[in-house]
mmCIF file of C-alpha atoms in Angstrom:
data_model
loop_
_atom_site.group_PDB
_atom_site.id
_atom_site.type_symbol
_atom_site.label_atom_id
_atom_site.label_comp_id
_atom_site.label_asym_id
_atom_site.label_seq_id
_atom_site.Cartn_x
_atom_site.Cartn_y
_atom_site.Cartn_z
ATOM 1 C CA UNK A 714 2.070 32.828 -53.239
ATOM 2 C CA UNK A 715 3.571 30.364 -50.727
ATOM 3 C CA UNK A 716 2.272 31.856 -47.927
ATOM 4 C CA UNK A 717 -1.183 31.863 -49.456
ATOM 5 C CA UNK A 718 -0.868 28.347 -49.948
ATOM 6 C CA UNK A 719 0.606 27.654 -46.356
ATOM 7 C CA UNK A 720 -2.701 29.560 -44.816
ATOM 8 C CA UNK A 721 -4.952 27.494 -47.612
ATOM 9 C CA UNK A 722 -3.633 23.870 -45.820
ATOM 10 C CA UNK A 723 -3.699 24.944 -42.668
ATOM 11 C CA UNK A 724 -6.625 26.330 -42.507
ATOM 12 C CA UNK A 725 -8.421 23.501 -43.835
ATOM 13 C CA UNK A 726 -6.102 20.973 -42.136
ATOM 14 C CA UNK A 727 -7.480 22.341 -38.893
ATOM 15 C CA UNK A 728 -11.045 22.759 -39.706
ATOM 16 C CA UNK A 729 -11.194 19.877 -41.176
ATOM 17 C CA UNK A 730 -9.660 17.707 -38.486
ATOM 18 C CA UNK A 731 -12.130 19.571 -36.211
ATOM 19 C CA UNK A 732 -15.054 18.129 -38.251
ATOM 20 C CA UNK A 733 -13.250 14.744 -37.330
ATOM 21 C CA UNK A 734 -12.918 15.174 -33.885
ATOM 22 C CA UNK A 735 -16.698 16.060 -33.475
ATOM 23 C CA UNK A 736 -17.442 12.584 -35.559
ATOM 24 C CA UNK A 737 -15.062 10.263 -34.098
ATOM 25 C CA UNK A 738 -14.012 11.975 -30.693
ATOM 26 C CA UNK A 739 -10.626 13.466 -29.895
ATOM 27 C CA UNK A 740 -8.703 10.328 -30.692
ATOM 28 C CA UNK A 741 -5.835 11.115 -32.802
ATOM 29 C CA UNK A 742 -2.683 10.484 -30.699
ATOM 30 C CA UNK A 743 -0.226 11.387 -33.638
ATOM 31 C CA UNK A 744 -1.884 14.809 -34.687
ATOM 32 C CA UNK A 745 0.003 17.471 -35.736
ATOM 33 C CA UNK A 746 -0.712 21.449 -35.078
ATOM 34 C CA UNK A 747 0.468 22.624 -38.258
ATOM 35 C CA UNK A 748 0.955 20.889 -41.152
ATOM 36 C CA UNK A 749 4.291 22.732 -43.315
ATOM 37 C CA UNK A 750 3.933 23.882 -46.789
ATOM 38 C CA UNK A 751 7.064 22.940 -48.621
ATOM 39 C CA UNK A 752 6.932 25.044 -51.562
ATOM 40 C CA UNK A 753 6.385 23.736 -55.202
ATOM 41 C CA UNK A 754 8.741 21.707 -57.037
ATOM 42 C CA UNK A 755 9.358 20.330 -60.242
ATOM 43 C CA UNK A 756 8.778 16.432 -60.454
ATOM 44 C CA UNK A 757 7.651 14.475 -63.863
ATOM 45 C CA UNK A 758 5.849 12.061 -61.852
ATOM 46 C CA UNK A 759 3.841 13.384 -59.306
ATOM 47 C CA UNK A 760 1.398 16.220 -58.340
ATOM 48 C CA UNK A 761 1.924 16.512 -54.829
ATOM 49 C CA UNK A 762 4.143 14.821 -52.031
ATOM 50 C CA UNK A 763 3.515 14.524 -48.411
ATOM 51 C CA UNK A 764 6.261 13.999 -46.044
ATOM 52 C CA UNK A 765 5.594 12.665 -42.862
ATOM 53 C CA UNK A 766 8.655 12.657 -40.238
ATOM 54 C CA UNK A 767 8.709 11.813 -36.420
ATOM 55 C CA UNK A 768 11.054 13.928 -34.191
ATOM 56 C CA UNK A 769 12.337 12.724 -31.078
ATOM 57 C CA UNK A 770 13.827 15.572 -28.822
ATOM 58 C CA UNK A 771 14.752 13.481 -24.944
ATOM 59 C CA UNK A 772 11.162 12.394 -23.885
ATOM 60 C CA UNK A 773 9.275 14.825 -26.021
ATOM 61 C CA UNK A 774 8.084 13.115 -29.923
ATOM 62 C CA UNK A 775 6.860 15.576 -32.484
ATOM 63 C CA UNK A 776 5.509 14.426 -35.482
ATOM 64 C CA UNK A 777 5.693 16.176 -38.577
ATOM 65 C CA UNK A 778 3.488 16.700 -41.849
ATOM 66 C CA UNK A 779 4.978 18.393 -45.142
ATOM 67 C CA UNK A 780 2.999 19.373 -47.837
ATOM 68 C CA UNK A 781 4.786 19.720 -51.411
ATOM 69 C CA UNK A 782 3.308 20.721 -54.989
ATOM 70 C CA UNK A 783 4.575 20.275 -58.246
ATOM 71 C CA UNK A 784 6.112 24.100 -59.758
ATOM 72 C CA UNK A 785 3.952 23.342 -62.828
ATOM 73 C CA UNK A 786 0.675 24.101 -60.785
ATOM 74 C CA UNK A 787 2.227 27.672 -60.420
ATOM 75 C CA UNK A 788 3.058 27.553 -63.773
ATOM 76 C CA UNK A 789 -0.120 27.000 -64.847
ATOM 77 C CA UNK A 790 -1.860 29.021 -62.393
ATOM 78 C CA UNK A 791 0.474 32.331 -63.761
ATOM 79 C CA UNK A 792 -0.679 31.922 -66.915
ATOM 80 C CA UNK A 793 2.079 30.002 -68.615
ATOM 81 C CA UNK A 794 2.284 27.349 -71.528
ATOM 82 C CA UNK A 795 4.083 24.019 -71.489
ATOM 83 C CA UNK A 796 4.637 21.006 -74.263
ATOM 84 C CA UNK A 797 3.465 19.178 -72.063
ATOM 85 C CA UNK A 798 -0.039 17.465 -73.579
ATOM 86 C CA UNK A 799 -3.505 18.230 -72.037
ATOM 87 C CA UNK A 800 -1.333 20.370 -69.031
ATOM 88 C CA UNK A 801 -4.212 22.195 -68.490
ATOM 89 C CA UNK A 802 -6.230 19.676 -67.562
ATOM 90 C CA UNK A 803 -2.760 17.683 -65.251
ATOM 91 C CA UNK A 804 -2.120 21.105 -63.934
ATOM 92 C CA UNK A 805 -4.773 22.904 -63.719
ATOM 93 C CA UNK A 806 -6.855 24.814 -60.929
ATOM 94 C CA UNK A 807 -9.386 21.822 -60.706
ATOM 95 C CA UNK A 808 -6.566 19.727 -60.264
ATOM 96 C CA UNK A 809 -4.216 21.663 -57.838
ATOM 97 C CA UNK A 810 -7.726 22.134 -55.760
ATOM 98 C CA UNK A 811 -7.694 17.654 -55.882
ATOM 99 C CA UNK A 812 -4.226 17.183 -55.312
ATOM 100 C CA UNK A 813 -4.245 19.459 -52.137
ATOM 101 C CA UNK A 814 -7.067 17.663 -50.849
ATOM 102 C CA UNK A 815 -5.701 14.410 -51.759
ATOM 103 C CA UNK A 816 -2.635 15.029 -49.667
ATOM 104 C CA UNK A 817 -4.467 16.591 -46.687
ATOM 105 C CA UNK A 818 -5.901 13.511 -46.465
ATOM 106 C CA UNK A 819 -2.743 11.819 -46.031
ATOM 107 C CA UNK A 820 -2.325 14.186 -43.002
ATOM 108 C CA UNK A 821 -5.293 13.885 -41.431
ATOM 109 C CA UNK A 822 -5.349 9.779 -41.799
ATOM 110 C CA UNK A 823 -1.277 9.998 -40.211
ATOM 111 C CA UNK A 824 -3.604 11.506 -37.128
ATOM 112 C CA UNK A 825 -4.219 7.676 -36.627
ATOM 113 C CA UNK A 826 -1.360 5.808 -37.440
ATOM 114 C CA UNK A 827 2.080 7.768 -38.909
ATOM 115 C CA UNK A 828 2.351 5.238 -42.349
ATOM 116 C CA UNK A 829 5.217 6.323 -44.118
ATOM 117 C CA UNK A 830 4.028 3.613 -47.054
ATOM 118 C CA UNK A 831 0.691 4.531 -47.033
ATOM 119 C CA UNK A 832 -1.440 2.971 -49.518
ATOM 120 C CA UNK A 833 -4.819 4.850 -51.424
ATOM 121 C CA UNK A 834 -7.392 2.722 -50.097
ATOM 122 C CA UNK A 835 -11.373 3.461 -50.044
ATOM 123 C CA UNK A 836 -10.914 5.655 -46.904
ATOM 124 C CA UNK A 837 -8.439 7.577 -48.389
ATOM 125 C CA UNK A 838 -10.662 8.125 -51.673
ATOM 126 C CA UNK A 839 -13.454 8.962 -49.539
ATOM 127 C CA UNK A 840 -11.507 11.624 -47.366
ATOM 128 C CA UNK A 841 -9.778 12.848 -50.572
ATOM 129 C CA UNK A 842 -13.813 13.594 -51.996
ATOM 130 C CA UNK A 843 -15.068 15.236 -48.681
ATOM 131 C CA UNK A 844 -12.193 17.415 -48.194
ATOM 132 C CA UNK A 845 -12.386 18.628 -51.966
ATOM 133 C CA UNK A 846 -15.708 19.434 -51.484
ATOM 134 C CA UNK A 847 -15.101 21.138 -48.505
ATOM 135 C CA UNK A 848 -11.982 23.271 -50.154
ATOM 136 C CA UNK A 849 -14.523 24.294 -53.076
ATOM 137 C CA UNK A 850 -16.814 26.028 -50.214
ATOM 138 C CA UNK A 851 -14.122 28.530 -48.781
ATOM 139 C CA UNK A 852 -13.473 32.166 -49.369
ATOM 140 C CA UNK A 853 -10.074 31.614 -50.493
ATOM 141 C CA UNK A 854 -10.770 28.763 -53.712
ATOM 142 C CA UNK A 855 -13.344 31.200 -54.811
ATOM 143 C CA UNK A 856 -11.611 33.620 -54.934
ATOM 144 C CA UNK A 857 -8.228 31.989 -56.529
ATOM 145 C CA UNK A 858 -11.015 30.417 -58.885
ATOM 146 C CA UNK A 859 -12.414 34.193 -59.576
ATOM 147 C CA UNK A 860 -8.649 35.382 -60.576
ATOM 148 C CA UNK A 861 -8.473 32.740 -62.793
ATOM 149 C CA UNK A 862 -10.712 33.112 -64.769
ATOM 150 C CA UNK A 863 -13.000 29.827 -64.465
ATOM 151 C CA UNK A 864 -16.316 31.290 -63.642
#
């Protein structure tokens, strides 16, 4: 499953930075060619985490983008029930699809400027919507959407 959702960021990390880069030019000094998936984790207060690191190795920088997502997202996604009120609807496959674009976003806006306090502005609301939308088109959501059982 982790490697499904490695291919899933990447794959839209790159297109969608390529739909950037034919809007604004190839201007993003801090841009990453990967972005890592962490794995899932269990938190109680957040959905997803993105880490953002700078590496410096003798002249050479490399910066860094990390992708985490809560465990209860695979939870949910297997099938499984929680106490936990409305989880469905905090950890469900409408919801994992939002939180993955929400922190793509954060990796595609640390293209400009690596801001390891990064606030949600407008922009980042605005990127967050347009790379949702985008995630809903590919091959991959459908078909995760197909297995479970939305449609």
């Amino acid at each position: 499953m982790e490697t499904y959702f490695e291919h899933l960021i990447n794959a839209t990390y790159q297109a969608y930075q390529d739909i950037l880069i034919k809007k604004h030019g190839n201007i993003y000094p801090l841009r990453s060619a990967v972005v890592k998936f962490g794995g899932f984790q269990l938190s109680y207060n957040w959905h997803g985490r993105t880490r953002l690191g700078k590496e410096e190795i003798g002249n050479l920088t490399i910066y860094t983008k990390e992708i985490h997502l809560n465990i209860l997202f695979a939870y949910c996604l297997a099938g499984l029930k929680s106490d936990i009120p409305n989880f469905t609807d905090h950890f469900g496959f409408r919801k994992l699809i939002n939180t993955i674009a929400h922190e793509l976003a954060h990796c595609l806006m640390a293209n400009y400027k690596l801001n390891f306090g990064q606030k949600h502005d407008e922009r980042h609301q605005e990127l967050t919507q347009d790379i949702e939308a985008f995630l809903w088109t590919l091959y991959e959501v459908k078909e995760l959407e197909r297995l479970q059982g939305l449609k």
